[in-house]
mmCIF file of C-alpha atoms in Angstrom:
data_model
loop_
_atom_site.group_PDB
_atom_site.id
_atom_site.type_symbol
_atom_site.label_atom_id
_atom_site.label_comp_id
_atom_site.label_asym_id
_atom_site.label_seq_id
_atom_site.Cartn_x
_atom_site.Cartn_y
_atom_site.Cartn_z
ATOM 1 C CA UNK A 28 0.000 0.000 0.000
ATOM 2 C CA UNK A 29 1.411 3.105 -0.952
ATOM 3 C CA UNK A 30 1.745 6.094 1.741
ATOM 4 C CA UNK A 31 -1.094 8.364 0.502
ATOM 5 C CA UNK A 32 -3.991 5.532 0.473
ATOM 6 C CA UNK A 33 -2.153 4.526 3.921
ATOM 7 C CA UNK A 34 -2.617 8.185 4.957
ATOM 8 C CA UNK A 35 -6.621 8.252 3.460
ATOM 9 C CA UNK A 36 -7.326 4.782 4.908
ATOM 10 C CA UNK A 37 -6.215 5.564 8.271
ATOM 11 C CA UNK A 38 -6.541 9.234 8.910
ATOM 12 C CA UNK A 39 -9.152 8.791 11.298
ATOM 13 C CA UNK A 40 -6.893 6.978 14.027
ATOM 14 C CA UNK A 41 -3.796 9.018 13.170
ATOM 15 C CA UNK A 42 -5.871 12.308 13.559
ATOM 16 C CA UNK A 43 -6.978 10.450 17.242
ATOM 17 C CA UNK A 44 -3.550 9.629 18.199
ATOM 18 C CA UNK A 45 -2.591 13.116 17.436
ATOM 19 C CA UNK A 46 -5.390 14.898 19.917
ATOM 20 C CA UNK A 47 -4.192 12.226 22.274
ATOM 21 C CA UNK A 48 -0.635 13.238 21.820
ATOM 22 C CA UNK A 49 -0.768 17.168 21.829
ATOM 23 C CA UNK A 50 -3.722 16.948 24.935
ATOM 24 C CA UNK A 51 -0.990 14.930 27.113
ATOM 25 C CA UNK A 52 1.607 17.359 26.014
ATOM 26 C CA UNK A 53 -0.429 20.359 27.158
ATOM 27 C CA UNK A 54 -1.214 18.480 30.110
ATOM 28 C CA UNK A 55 2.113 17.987 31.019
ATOM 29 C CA UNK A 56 3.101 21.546 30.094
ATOM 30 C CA UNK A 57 0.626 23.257 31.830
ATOM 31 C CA UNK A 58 1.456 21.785 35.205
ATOM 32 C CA UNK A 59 5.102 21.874 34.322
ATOM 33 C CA UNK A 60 4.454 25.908 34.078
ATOM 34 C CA UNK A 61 2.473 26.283 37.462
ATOM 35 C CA UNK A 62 5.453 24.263 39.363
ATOM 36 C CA UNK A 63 8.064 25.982 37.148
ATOM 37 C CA UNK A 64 7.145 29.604 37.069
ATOM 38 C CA UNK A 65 5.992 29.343 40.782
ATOM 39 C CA UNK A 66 9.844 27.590 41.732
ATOM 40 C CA UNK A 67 11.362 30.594 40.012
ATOM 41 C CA UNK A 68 9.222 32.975 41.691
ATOM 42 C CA UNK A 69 9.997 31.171 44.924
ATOM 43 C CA UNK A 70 14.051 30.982 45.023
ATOM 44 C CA UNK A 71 14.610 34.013 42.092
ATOM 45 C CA UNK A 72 15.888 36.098 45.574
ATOM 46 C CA UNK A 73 18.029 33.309 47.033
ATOM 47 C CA UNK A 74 21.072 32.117 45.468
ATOM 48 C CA UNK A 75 21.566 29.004 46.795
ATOM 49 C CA UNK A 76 17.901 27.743 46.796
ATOM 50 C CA UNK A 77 18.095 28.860 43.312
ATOM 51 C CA UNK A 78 21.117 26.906 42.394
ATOM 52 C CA UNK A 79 19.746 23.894 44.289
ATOM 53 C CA UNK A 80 16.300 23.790 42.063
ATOM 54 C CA UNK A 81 18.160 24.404 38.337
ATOM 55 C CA UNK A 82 20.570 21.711 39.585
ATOM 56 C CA UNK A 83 17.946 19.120 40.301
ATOM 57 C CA UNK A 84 15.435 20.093 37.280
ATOM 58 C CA UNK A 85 18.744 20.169 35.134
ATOM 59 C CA UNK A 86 19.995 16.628 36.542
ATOM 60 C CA UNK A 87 16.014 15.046 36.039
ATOM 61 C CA UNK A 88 16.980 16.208 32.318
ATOM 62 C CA UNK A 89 20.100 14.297 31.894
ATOM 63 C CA UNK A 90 18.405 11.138 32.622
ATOM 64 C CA UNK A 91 17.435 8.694 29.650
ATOM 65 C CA UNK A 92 13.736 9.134 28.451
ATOM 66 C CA UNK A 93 13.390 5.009 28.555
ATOM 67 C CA UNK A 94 15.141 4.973 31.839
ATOM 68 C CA UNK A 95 13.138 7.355 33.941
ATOM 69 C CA UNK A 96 9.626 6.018 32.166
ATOM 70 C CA UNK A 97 10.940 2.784 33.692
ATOM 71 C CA UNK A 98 11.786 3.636 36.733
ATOM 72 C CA UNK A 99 8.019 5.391 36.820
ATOM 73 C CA UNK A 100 6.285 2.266 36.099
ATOM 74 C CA UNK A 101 6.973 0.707 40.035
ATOM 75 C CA UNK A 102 5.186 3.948 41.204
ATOM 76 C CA UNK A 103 2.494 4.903 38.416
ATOM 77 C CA UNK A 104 1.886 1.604 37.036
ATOM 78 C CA UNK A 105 1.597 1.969 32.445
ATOM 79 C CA UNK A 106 -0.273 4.282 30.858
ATOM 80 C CA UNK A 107 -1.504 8.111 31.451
ATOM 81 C CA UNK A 108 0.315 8.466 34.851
ATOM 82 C CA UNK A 109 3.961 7.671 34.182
ATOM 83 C CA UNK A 110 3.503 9.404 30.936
ATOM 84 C CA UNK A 111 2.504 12.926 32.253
ATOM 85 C CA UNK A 112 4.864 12.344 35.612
ATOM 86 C CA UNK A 113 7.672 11.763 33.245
ATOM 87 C CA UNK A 114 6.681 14.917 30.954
ATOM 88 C CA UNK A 115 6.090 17.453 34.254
ATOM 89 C CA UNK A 116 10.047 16.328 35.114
ATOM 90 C CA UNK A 117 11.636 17.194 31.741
ATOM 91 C CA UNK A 118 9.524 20.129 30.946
ATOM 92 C CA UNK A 119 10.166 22.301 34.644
ATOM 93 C CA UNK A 120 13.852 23.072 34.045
ATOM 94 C CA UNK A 121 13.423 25.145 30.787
ATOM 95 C CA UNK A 122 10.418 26.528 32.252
ATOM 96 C CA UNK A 123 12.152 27.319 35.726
ATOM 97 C CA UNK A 124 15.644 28.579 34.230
ATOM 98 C CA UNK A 125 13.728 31.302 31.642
ATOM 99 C CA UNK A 126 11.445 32.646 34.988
ATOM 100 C CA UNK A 127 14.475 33.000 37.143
ATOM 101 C CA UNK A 128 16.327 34.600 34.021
ATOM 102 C CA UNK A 129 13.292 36.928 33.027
ATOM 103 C CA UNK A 130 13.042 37.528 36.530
ATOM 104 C CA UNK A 131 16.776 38.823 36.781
ATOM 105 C CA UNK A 132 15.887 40.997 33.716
ATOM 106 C CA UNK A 133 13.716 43.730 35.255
ATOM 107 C CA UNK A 134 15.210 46.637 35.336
ATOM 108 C CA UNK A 135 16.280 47.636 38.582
ATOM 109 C CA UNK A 136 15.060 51.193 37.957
ATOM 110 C CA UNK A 137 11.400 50.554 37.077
ATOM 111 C CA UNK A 138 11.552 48.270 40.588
ATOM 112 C CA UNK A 139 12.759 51.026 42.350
ATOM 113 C CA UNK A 140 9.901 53.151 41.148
ATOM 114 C CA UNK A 141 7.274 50.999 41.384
ATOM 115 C CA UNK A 142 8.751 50.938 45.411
ATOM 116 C CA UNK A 143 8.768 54.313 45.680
ATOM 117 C CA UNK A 144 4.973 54.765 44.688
ATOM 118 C CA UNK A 145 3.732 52.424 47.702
ATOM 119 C CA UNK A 146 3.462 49.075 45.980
ATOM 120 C CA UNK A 147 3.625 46.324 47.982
ATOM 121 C CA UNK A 148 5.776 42.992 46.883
ATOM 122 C CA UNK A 149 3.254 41.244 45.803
ATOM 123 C CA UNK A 150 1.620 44.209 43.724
ATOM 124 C CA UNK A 151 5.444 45.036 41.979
ATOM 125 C CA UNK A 152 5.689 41.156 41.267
ATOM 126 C CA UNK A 153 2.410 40.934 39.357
ATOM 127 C CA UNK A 154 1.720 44.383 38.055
ATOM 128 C CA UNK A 155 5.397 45.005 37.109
ATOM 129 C CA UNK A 156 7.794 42.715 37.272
ATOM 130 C CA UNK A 157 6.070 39.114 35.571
ATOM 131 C CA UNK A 158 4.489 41.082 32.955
ATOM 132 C CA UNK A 159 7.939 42.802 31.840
ATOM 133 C CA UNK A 160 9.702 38.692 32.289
ATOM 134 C CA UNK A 161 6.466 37.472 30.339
ATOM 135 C CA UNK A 162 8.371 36.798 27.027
ATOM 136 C CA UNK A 163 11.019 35.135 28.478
ATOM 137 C CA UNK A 164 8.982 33.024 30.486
ATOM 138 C CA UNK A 165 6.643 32.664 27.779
ATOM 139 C CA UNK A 166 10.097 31.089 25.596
ATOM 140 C CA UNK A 167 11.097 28.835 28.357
ATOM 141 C CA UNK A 168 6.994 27.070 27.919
ATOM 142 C CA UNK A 169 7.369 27.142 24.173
ATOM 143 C CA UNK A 170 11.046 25.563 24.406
ATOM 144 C CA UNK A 171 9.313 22.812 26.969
ATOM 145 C CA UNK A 172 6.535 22.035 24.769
ATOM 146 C CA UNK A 173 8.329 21.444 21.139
ATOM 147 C CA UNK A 174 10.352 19.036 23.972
ATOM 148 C CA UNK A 175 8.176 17.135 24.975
ATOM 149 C CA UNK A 176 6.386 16.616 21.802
ATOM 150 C CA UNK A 177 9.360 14.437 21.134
ATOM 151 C CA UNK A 178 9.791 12.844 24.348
ATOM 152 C CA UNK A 179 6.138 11.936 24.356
ATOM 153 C CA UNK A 180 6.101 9.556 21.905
ATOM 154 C CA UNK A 181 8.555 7.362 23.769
ATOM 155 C CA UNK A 182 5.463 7.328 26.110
ATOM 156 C CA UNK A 183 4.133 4.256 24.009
ATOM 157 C CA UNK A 184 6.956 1.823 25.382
ATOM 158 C CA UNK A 185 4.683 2.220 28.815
ATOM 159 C CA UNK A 186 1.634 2.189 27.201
ATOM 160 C CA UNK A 187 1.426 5.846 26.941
ATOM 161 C CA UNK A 188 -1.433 7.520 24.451
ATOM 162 C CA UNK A 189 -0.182 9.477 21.295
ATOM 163 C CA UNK A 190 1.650 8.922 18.077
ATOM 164 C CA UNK A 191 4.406 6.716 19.416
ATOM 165 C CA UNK A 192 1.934 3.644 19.245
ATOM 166 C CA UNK A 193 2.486 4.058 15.467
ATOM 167 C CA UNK A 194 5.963 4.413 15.918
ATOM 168 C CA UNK A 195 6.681 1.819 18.138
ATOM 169 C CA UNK A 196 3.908 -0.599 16.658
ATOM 170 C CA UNK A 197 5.458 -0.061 12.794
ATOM 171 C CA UNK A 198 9.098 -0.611 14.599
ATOM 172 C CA UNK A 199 7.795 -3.995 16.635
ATOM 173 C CA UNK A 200 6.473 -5.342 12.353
ATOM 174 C CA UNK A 201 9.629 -4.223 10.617
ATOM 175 C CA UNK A 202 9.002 -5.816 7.321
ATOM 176 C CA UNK A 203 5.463 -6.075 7.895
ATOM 177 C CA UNK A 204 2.565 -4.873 6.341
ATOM 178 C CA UNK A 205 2.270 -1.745 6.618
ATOM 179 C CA UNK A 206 4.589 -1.234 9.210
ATOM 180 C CA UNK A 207 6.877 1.420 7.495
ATOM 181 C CA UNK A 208 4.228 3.386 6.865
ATOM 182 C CA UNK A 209 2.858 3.417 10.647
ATOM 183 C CA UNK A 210 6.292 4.165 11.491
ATOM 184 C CA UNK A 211 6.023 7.292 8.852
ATOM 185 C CA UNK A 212 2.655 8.220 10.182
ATOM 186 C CA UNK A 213 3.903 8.396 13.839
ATOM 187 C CA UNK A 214 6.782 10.417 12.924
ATOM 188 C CA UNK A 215 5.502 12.894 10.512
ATOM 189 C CA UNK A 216 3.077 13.422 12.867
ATOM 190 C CA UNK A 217 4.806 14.075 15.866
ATOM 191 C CA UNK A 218 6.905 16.820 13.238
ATOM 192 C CA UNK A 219 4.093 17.875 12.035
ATOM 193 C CA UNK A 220 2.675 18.804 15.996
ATOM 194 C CA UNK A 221 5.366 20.106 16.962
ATOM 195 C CA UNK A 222 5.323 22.728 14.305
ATOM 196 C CA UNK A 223 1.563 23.962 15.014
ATOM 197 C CA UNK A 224 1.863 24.071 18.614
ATOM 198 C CA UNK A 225 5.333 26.594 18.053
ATOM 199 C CA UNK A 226 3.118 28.437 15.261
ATOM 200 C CA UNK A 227 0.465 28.659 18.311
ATOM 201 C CA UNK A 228 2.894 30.182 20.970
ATOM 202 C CA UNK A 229 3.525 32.440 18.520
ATOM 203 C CA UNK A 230 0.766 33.480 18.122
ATOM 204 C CA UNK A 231 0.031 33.413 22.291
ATOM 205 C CA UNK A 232 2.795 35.786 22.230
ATOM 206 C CA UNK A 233 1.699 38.357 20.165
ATOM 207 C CA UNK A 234 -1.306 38.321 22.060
ATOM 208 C CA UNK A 235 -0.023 38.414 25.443
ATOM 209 C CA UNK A 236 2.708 40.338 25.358
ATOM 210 C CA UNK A 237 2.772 43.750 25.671
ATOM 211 C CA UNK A 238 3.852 45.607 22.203
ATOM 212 C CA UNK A 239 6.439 47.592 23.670
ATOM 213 C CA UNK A 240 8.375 44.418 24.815
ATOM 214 C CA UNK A 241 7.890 42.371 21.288
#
């Protein structure tokens, strides 16, 4: 069967596998963004907290995407739990680093100001200073989630949902029927995914970010 009647016989599941792949993505991402924006927020004032929490998230990203889904399976069992546990763990540091960094980026000046007219912490943190970090922080959640696009379809060797079923499945019938093709799908897919999620952030960042700081 050639690729194109492959691709109109099957679209149906490979369009499923895809909302299943970018929805545990986002998942992932989202909760990723909550711990990592909230971390950076938490230890952007002290140094060595600071250098603790980008050494651990930056260690948890060292470690073999087979390896730590493995080592998740005695805990979380297969399927959507050691998939979005894993995810969370690679897609914090990125996330954390570009908060602490955007963080570090406010001008010292407009601080100062914003001090001197009565704000309180809290008010210069969200009023001033994580709108003026916003882009930065905003790159560190894009950078995670083209990331994890890719490490998501390893998901499939623990019985994770998404593409990698195609990838893995076509890999497992190597000289099968059909089982270059599946291996195609699952790859130009995950590509493919990848690329409208970045065009999306774009997007999200034209319309959440102030013009003067584009």
């Amino acid at each position: 069967m050639s690729f194109s009647d492959y691709l109109s016989e099957r679209w149906p599941t490979i369009a499923r596998l895809a909302a299943e792949h970018a929805e545990v993505v986002l998942i992932a991402v989202a909760v990723a963004a909550v711990v990592g924006i909230g971390l950076g927020i938490a230890v952007e004032d002290r140094p060595r907290a600071r250098a603790l929490a980008l050494g651990v998230a930056g260690t948890l990203l060292t470690v073999p995407s087979l390896a730590l889904f493995g080592l998740l399976i005695p805990l979380f069992g297969l399927g959507l739990a050691p998939t979005i546990t894993a995810l969370v763990l690679y897609a914090v540091f990125p996330i954390l680093r570009n908060t602490i960094t955007g963080l570090d980026g406010v001008p010292g000046a407009v601080e100062e100001a914003a001090r001197g007219m009565g704000m309180s912490p809290l008010s210069r943190l969200l009023r001033i200073r994580l709108p003026l970090a916003w882009p930065v922080v905003l790159t560190g959640i894009r950078v995670a989630t083209i990331m994890t696009v890719a490490i998501a379809a390893i998901a499939a060797a623990v019985a994770g949902p998404g593409l990698g079923e195609l990838i893995f499945g076509g890999l497992a019938r190597i000289g099968g029927a059909n089982a270059l093709n599946d291996t195609l799908a699952g790859t130009l897919g995950v590509a493919v995914l990848a690329l409208v999620l970045d065009l999306l952030f774009v997007v999200l960042s034209r319309l959440t970010t102030a013009r003067g700081l584009r």
